[in-house]
């Protein structure tokens, strides 16, 4: 039985997943990490948790925070980030610029990729760097 909380797919299987598929998964991984971070850092009420989570997962916030990790990415990670940024996105929310949305998609693609590799330590390192104030 596959353990979907702790995946470790072979590189070829991950390469066969579309950029949009990786970003779809990475969006959920990033949101789970944001929600966990908020709970650990004392955002206790549901109303405040929701508002804070929405603020942190917005494309603008993801794009800005992704700038913090770009210099730290390996060649492989940078290639996945570029792959996500170049994804064929058809719809961009009114609340985001095209550039921010594509950068957020790139970040989500990277997070999906690392999650599927089972590299939770690297995911955590990058996430913590992004969340530093």
Short mmCIF file of N, CA and C in Angstrom, two decimals:
data_model
loop_
_atom_site.label_atom_id
_atom_site.label_comp_id
_atom_site.label_asym_id
_atom_site.label_seq_id
_atom_site.Cartn_x
_atom_site.Cartn_y
_atom_site.Cartn_z
N UNK A 1 0.85 -1.18 0.00
CA UNK A 1 0.00 0.00 0.00
C UNK A 1 0.89 1.25 0.00
N UNK A 2 0.56 2.19 -0.84
CA UNK A 2 1.31 3.45 -0.97
C UNK A 2 1.04 4.35 0.26
N UNK A 3 2.08 4.94 0.80
CA UNK A 3 1.94 5.89 1.91
C UNK A 3 1.93 7.30 1.32
N UNK A 4 0.77 7.90 1.20
CA UNK A 4 0.63 9.19 0.53
C UNK A 4 1.06 10.37 1.40
N UNK A 5 1.37 10.12 2.65
CA UNK A 5 1.93 11.18 3.49
C UNK A 5 3.44 11.24 3.37
N UNK A 6 4.05 10.14 2.98
CA UNK A 6 5.51 10.07 2.87
C UNK A 6 5.87 9.41 1.54
N UNK A 7 5.72 10.16 0.47
CA UNK A 7 6.01 9.62 -0.87
C UNK A 7 7.49 9.73 -1.19
N UNK A 8 7.92 8.84 -2.06
CA UNK A 8 9.27 8.90 -2.60
C UNK A 8 9.22 8.24 -3.98
N UNK A 9 8.82 9.05 -4.96
CA UNK A 9 8.68 8.53 -6.31
C UNK A 9 10.02 8.56 -7.04
N UNK A 10 10.21 7.65 -7.96
CA UNK A 10 11.42 7.67 -8.79
C UNK A 10 11.44 8.95 -9.66
N UNK A 11 12.62 9.46 -9.96
CA UNK A 11 12.74 10.70 -10.74
C UNK A 11 11.97 10.67 -12.06
N UNK A 12 11.97 9.55 -12.77
CA UNK A 12 11.24 9.47 -14.04
C UNK A 12 9.74 9.63 -13.85
N UNK A 13 9.21 9.07 -12.77
CA UNK A 13 7.78 9.22 -12.49
C UNK A 13 7.44 10.68 -12.21
N UNK A 14 8.30 11.37 -11.49
CA UNK A 14 8.06 12.78 -11.18
C UNK A 14 8.15 13.62 -12.45
N UNK A 15 9.12 13.32 -13.32
CA UNK A 15 9.26 14.07 -14.58
C UNK A 15 8.04 13.91 -15.49
N UNK A 16 7.34 12.80 -15.34
CA UNK A 16 6.16 12.55 -16.17
C UNK A 16 4.92 13.32 -15.71
N UNK A 17 5.00 13.95 -14.56
CA UNK A 17 3.88 14.74 -14.06
C UNK A 17 4.00 16.15 -14.63
N UNK A 18 2.91 16.69 -15.10
CA UNK A 18 2.94 18.02 -15.71
C UNK A 18 3.31 19.09 -14.68
N UNK A 19 3.76 20.22 -15.16
CA UNK A 19 4.08 21.35 -14.28
C UNK A 19 2.84 21.77 -13.48
N UNK A 20 1.71 21.78 -14.15
CA UNK A 20 0.46 22.15 -13.48
C UNK A 20 0.11 21.13 -12.41
N UNK A 21 0.35 19.85 -12.69
CA UNK A 21 0.11 18.80 -11.69
C UNK A 21 1.01 18.97 -10.46
N UNK A 22 2.29 19.25 -10.70
CA UNK A 22 3.21 19.49 -9.59
C UNK A 22 2.78 20.72 -8.78
N UNK A 23 2.37 21.78 -9.49
CA UNK A 23 1.94 23.00 -8.81
C UNK A 23 0.66 22.75 -8.01
N UNK A 24 -0.24 21.94 -8.55
CA UNK A 24 -1.48 21.61 -7.85
C UNK A 24 -1.18 20.94 -6.51
N UNK A 25 -0.27 19.98 -6.55
CA UNK A 25 0.13 19.29 -5.33
C UNK A 25 0.91 20.23 -4.41
N UNK A 26 1.85 20.99 -4.99
CA UNK A 26 2.67 21.91 -4.21
C UNK A 26 1.86 22.99 -3.52
N UNK A 27 0.76 23.40 -4.12
CA UNK A 27 -0.14 24.38 -3.50
C UNK A 27 -0.67 23.83 -2.18
N UNK A 28 -1.07 22.58 -2.19
CA UNK A 28 -1.59 21.95 -0.97
C UNK A 28 -0.49 21.77 0.07
N UNK A 29 0.70 21.38 -0.37
CA UNK A 29 1.84 21.21 0.55
C UNK A 29 2.17 22.55 1.20
N UNK A 30 2.25 23.61 0.38
CA UNK A 30 2.57 24.94 0.90
C UNK A 30 1.50 25.41 1.88
N UNK A 31 0.24 25.22 1.53
CA UNK A 31 -0.84 25.66 2.43
C UNK A 31 -0.81 24.90 3.75
N UNK A 32 -0.55 23.61 3.70
CA UNK A 32 -0.45 22.82 4.94
C UNK A 32 0.70 23.34 5.80
N UNK A 33 1.82 23.68 5.18
CA UNK A 33 2.96 24.19 5.94
C UNK A 33 2.63 25.57 6.52
N UNK A 34 1.94 26.41 5.77
CA UNK A 34 1.53 27.73 6.27
C UNK A 34 0.59 27.57 7.46
N UNK A 35 -0.40 26.70 7.33
CA UNK A 35 -1.35 26.50 8.43
C UNK A 35 -0.65 25.96 9.67
N UNK A 36 0.28 25.04 9.47
CA UNK A 36 1.05 24.51 10.60
C UNK A 36 1.87 25.61 11.25
N UNK A 37 2.53 26.42 10.43
CA UNK A 37 3.36 27.53 10.92
C UNK A 37 2.51 28.51 11.73
N UNK A 38 1.33 28.83 11.24
CA UNK A 38 0.45 29.76 11.95
C UNK A 38 0.03 29.20 13.31
N UNK A 39 -0.33 27.92 13.35
CA UNK A 39 -0.73 27.31 14.63
C UNK A 39 0.42 27.29 15.62
N UNK A 40 1.60 26.94 15.15
CA UNK A 40 2.78 26.89 16.02
C UNK A 40 3.14 28.27 16.54
N UNK A 41 2.90 29.30 15.73
CA UNK A 41 3.25 30.67 16.11
C UNK A 41 2.11 31.43 16.77
N UNK A 42 1.10 30.72 17.24
CA UNK A 42 0.12 31.31 18.12
C UNK A 42 -1.10 31.96 17.50
N UNK A 43 -1.33 31.82 16.21
CA UNK A 43 -2.55 32.34 15.61
C UNK A 43 -3.66 31.34 15.95
N UNK A 44 -4.40 31.61 17.03
CA UNK A 44 -5.24 30.58 17.63
C UNK A 44 -6.70 30.56 17.19
N UNK A 45 -7.27 31.69 16.83
CA UNK A 45 -8.70 31.66 16.51
C UNK A 45 -8.91 31.38 15.04
N UNK A 46 -10.03 30.72 14.75
CA UNK A 46 -10.33 30.34 13.38
C UNK A 46 -10.37 31.50 12.41
N UNK A 47 -11.01 32.59 12.84
CA UNK A 47 -11.13 33.76 11.97
C UNK A 47 -9.75 34.33 11.63
N UNK A 48 -8.91 34.46 12.64
CA UNK A 48 -7.57 35.00 12.42
C UNK A 48 -6.69 34.02 11.64
N UNK A 49 -6.86 32.74 11.94
CA UNK A 49 -6.10 31.72 11.21
C UNK A 49 -6.41 31.78 9.72
N UNK A 50 -7.70 31.85 9.41
CA UNK A 50 -8.10 31.86 8.00
C UNK A 50 -7.55 33.10 7.29
N UNK A 51 -7.72 34.25 7.88
CA UNK A 51 -7.24 35.49 7.26
C UNK A 51 -5.72 35.48 7.07
N UNK A 52 -5.02 35.03 8.09
CA UNK A 52 -3.56 34.98 8.00
C UNK A 52 -3.11 33.97 6.94
N UNK A 53 -3.79 32.83 6.88
CA UNK A 53 -3.43 31.82 5.88
C UNK A 53 -3.68 32.35 4.47
N UNK A 54 -4.82 32.99 4.26
CA UNK A 54 -5.14 33.56 2.95
C UNK A 54 -4.08 34.57 2.55
N UNK A 55 -3.66 35.40 3.48
CA UNK A 55 -2.64 36.42 3.18
C UNK A 55 -1.32 35.77 2.77
N UNK A 56 -0.94 34.70 3.44
CA UNK A 56 0.35 34.05 3.16
C UNK A 56 0.35 33.19 1.90
N UNK A 57 -0.81 32.69 1.49
CA UNK A 57 -0.85 31.84 0.30
C UNK A 57 -1.22 32.61 -0.97
N UNK A 58 -1.48 33.89 -0.85
CA UNK A 58 -1.76 34.71 -2.03
C UNK A 58 -0.55 34.70 -2.96
N UNK A 59 -0.80 34.79 -4.25
CA UNK A 59 0.28 34.76 -5.24
C UNK A 59 1.32 35.84 -4.97
N UNK A 60 0.88 37.04 -4.62
CA UNK A 60 1.82 38.13 -4.35
C UNK A 60 2.77 37.78 -3.21
N UNK A 61 2.24 37.22 -2.15
CA UNK A 61 3.06 36.84 -1.00
C UNK A 61 4.01 35.69 -1.36
N UNK A 62 3.50 34.70 -2.07
CA UNK A 62 4.35 33.58 -2.48
C UNK A 62 5.48 34.07 -3.38
N UNK A 63 5.15 34.95 -4.31
CA UNK A 63 6.17 35.47 -5.24
C UNK A 63 7.26 36.22 -4.48
N UNK A 64 6.83 37.07 -3.56
CA UNK A 64 7.80 37.86 -2.78
C UNK A 64 8.67 36.96 -1.92
N UNK A 65 8.07 36.00 -1.27
CA UNK A 65 8.83 35.10 -0.39
C UNK A 65 9.71 34.14 -1.18
N UNK A 66 9.32 33.80 -2.39
CA UNK A 66 10.14 32.89 -3.20
C UNK A 66 11.47 33.53 -3.57
N UNK A 67 11.51 34.86 -3.64
CA UNK A 67 12.76 35.56 -3.94
C UNK A 67 13.84 35.24 -2.91
N UNK A 68 13.42 34.95 -1.67
CA UNK A 68 14.37 34.67 -0.59
C UNK A 68 15.11 33.35 -0.79
N UNK A 69 14.49 32.42 -1.52
CA UNK A 69 15.11 31.11 -1.65
C UNK A 69 15.81 30.90 -3.00
N UNK A 70 15.54 31.75 -3.96
CA UNK A 70 16.13 31.54 -5.29
C UNK A 70 17.64 31.36 -5.26
N UNK A 71 18.38 32.17 -4.49
CA UNK A 71 19.84 31.98 -4.47
C UNK A 71 20.28 30.66 -3.82
N UNK A 72 19.39 30.02 -3.08
CA UNK A 72 19.72 28.79 -2.36
C UNK A 72 19.41 27.51 -3.15
N UNK A 73 18.72 27.65 -4.28
CA UNK A 73 18.28 26.47 -5.02
C UNK A 73 19.44 25.79 -5.74
N UNK A 74 19.38 24.47 -5.74
CA UNK A 74 20.34 23.69 -6.53
C UNK A 74 19.98 23.88 -8.00
N UNK A 75 20.86 23.41 -8.89
CA UNK A 75 20.57 23.49 -10.32
C UNK A 75 19.28 22.76 -10.66
N UNK A 76 19.11 21.60 -10.07
CA UNK A 76 17.91 20.79 -10.32
C UNK A 76 16.65 21.51 -9.84
N UNK A 77 16.72 22.08 -8.64
CA UNK A 77 15.58 22.80 -8.09
C UNK A 77 15.27 24.05 -8.90
N UNK A 78 16.31 24.75 -9.34
CA UNK A 78 16.11 25.94 -10.16
C UNK A 78 15.45 25.57 -11.49
N UNK A 79 15.82 24.42 -12.04
CA UNK A 79 15.21 23.97 -13.29
C UNK A 79 13.72 23.67 -13.09
N UNK A 80 13.38 23.06 -11.96
CA UNK A 80 11.97 22.77 -11.65
C UNK A 80 11.22 24.09 -11.45
N UNK A 81 11.84 25.05 -10.76
CA UNK A 81 11.23 26.36 -10.56
C UNK A 81 10.94 27.02 -11.91
N UNK A 82 11.92 27.00 -12.82
CA UNK A 82 11.74 27.59 -14.16
C UNK A 82 10.64 26.86 -14.93
N UNK A 83 10.62 25.54 -14.79
CA UNK A 83 9.57 24.75 -15.44
C UNK A 83 8.19 25.20 -14.99
N UNK A 84 8.05 25.43 -13.69
CA UNK A 84 6.77 25.90 -13.16
C UNK A 84 6.44 27.31 -13.61
N UNK A 85 7.45 28.16 -13.66
CA UNK A 85 7.23 29.55 -14.08
C UNK A 85 6.81 29.61 -15.55
N UNK A 86 7.28 28.65 -16.34
CA UNK A 86 6.95 28.62 -17.76
C UNK A 86 5.72 27.77 -18.07
N UNK A 87 5.01 27.33 -17.04
CA UNK A 87 3.82 26.49 -17.25
C UNK A 87 2.79 27.26 -18.07
N UNK A 88 2.02 26.51 -18.81
CA UNK A 88 0.99 27.10 -19.67
C UNK A 88 -0.26 27.36 -18.83
N UNK A 89 -0.27 28.52 -18.15
CA UNK A 89 -1.38 28.89 -17.27
C UNK A 89 -2.40 29.69 -18.08
N UNK A 90 -3.66 29.26 -18.02
CA UNK A 90 -4.70 29.91 -18.83
C UNK A 90 -5.44 31.00 -18.08
N UNK A 91 -5.58 30.87 -16.79
CA UNK A 91 -6.38 31.82 -16.02
C UNK A 91 -5.54 32.39 -14.89
N UNK A 92 -5.54 33.72 -14.79
CA UNK A 92 -4.81 34.40 -13.72
C UNK A 92 -5.82 35.19 -12.91
N UNK A 93 -5.83 35.02 -11.58
CA UNK A 93 -6.80 35.74 -10.76
C UNK A 93 -6.63 37.26 -10.88
N UNK A 94 -7.72 37.97 -10.73
CA UNK A 94 -7.68 39.44 -10.81
C UNK A 94 -6.81 40.05 -9.72
N UNK A 95 -6.66 39.34 -8.62
CA UNK A 95 -5.91 39.88 -7.48
C UNK A 95 -4.39 39.75 -7.65
N UNK A 96 -3.94 39.14 -8.74
CA UNK A 96 -2.50 38.90 -8.92
C UNK A 96 -2.04 39.41 -10.29
N UNK A 97 -0.81 39.88 -10.32
CA UNK A 97 -0.21 40.20 -11.61
C UNK A 97 0.22 38.89 -12.27
N UNK A 98 0.38 38.92 -13.57
CA UNK A 98 0.82 37.72 -14.29
C UNK A 98 2.18 37.24 -13.78
N UNK A 99 3.10 38.19 -13.56
CA UNK A 99 4.45 37.84 -13.09
C UNK A 99 4.39 37.17 -11.72
N UNK A 100 3.61 37.74 -10.79
CA UNK A 100 3.49 37.16 -9.45
C UNK A 100 2.84 35.78 -9.51
N UNK A 101 1.81 35.64 -10.33
CA UNK A 101 1.11 34.37 -10.42
C UNK A 101 2.03 33.27 -10.97
N UNK A 102 2.82 33.61 -11.98
CA UNK A 102 3.74 32.62 -12.55
C UNK A 102 4.85 32.26 -11.57
N UNK A 103 5.31 33.24 -10.80
CA UNK A 103 6.33 32.95 -9.79
C UNK A 103 5.74 32.07 -8.67
N UNK A 104 4.49 32.34 -8.29
CA UNK A 104 3.82 31.51 -7.28
C UNK A 104 3.62 30.09 -7.81
N UNK A 105 3.26 29.97 -9.08
CA UNK A 105 3.11 28.65 -9.69
C UNK A 105 4.45 27.92 -9.69
N UNK A 106 5.52 28.64 -9.96
CA UNK A 106 6.86 28.05 -9.95
C UNK A 106 7.21 27.53 -8.56
N UNK A 107 6.91 28.31 -7.54
CA UNK A 107 7.17 27.89 -6.16
C UNK A 107 6.37 26.64 -5.83
N UNK A 108 5.10 26.64 -6.18
CA UNK A 108 4.25 25.49 -5.90
C UNK A 108 4.74 24.25 -6.65
N UNK A 109 5.21 24.44 -7.87
CA UNK A 109 5.77 23.34 -8.66
C UNK A 109 6.98 22.74 -7.93
N UNK A 110 7.85 23.61 -7.43
CA UNK A 110 9.02 23.17 -6.69
C UNK A 110 8.62 22.41 -5.43
N UNK A 111 7.63 22.93 -4.69
CA UNK A 111 7.20 22.27 -3.47
C UNK A 111 6.56 20.91 -3.78
N UNK A 112 5.80 20.81 -4.86
CA UNK A 112 5.23 19.53 -5.28
C UNK A 112 6.31 18.53 -5.64
N UNK A 113 7.31 19.01 -6.35
CA UNK A 113 8.44 18.18 -6.77
C UNK A 113 9.19 17.64 -5.55
N UNK A 114 9.53 18.51 -4.62
CA UNK A 114 10.27 18.07 -3.42
C UNK A 114 9.44 17.12 -2.57
N UNK A 115 8.14 17.38 -2.49
CA UNK A 115 7.26 16.49 -1.73
C UNK A 115 7.25 15.09 -2.35
N UNK A 116 7.12 15.02 -3.66
CA UNK A 116 7.08 13.72 -4.32
C UNK A 116 8.41 12.99 -4.23
N UNK A 117 9.49 13.73 -4.09
CA UNK A 117 10.80 13.11 -3.89
C UNK A 117 10.95 12.58 -2.47
N UNK A 118 10.08 13.01 -1.58
CA UNK A 118 10.18 12.62 -0.18
C UNK A 118 11.19 13.46 0.58
N UNK A 119 11.57 14.60 0.00
CA UNK A 119 12.61 15.45 0.61
C UNK A 119 11.98 16.50 1.52
N UNK A 120 11.38 16.02 2.60
CA UNK A 120 10.70 16.93 3.52
C UNK A 120 11.68 17.82 4.27
N UNK A 121 12.90 17.35 4.47
CA UNK A 121 13.90 18.19 5.14
C UNK A 121 14.22 19.42 4.29
N UNK A 122 14.40 19.22 3.01
CA UNK A 122 14.68 20.34 2.10
C UNK A 122 13.47 21.27 2.01
N UNK A 123 12.29 20.70 1.93
CA UNK A 123 11.06 21.49 1.92
C UNK A 123 11.00 22.39 3.15
N UNK A 124 11.27 21.82 4.30
CA UNK A 124 11.22 22.57 5.54
C UNK A 124 12.27 23.67 5.57
N UNK A 125 13.48 23.37 5.11
CA UNK A 125 14.55 24.38 5.08
C UNK A 125 14.14 25.57 4.22
N UNK A 126 13.63 25.29 3.02
CA UNK A 126 13.23 26.38 2.12
C UNK A 126 12.05 27.15 2.71
N UNK A 127 11.08 26.43 3.26
CA UNK A 127 9.92 27.10 3.84
C UNK A 127 10.32 28.01 5.00
N UNK A 128 11.16 27.51 5.90
CA UNK A 128 11.59 28.33 7.04
C UNK A 128 12.35 29.58 6.56
N UNK A 129 13.15 29.45 5.54
CA UNK A 129 13.85 30.61 4.98
C UNK A 129 12.84 31.61 4.44
N UNK A 130 11.80 31.11 3.78
CA UNK A 130 10.77 32.01 3.23
C UNK A 130 10.02 32.74 4.34
N UNK A 131 9.84 32.11 5.46
CA UNK A 131 9.02 32.68 6.53
C UNK A 131 9.81 33.59 7.48
N UNK A 132 11.14 33.67 7.30
CA UNK A 132 11.92 34.56 8.14
C UNK A 132 11.52 36.01 7.88
N UNK A 133 11.44 36.77 8.94
CA UNK A 133 11.08 38.19 8.80
C UNK A 133 12.28 39.06 9.02
#
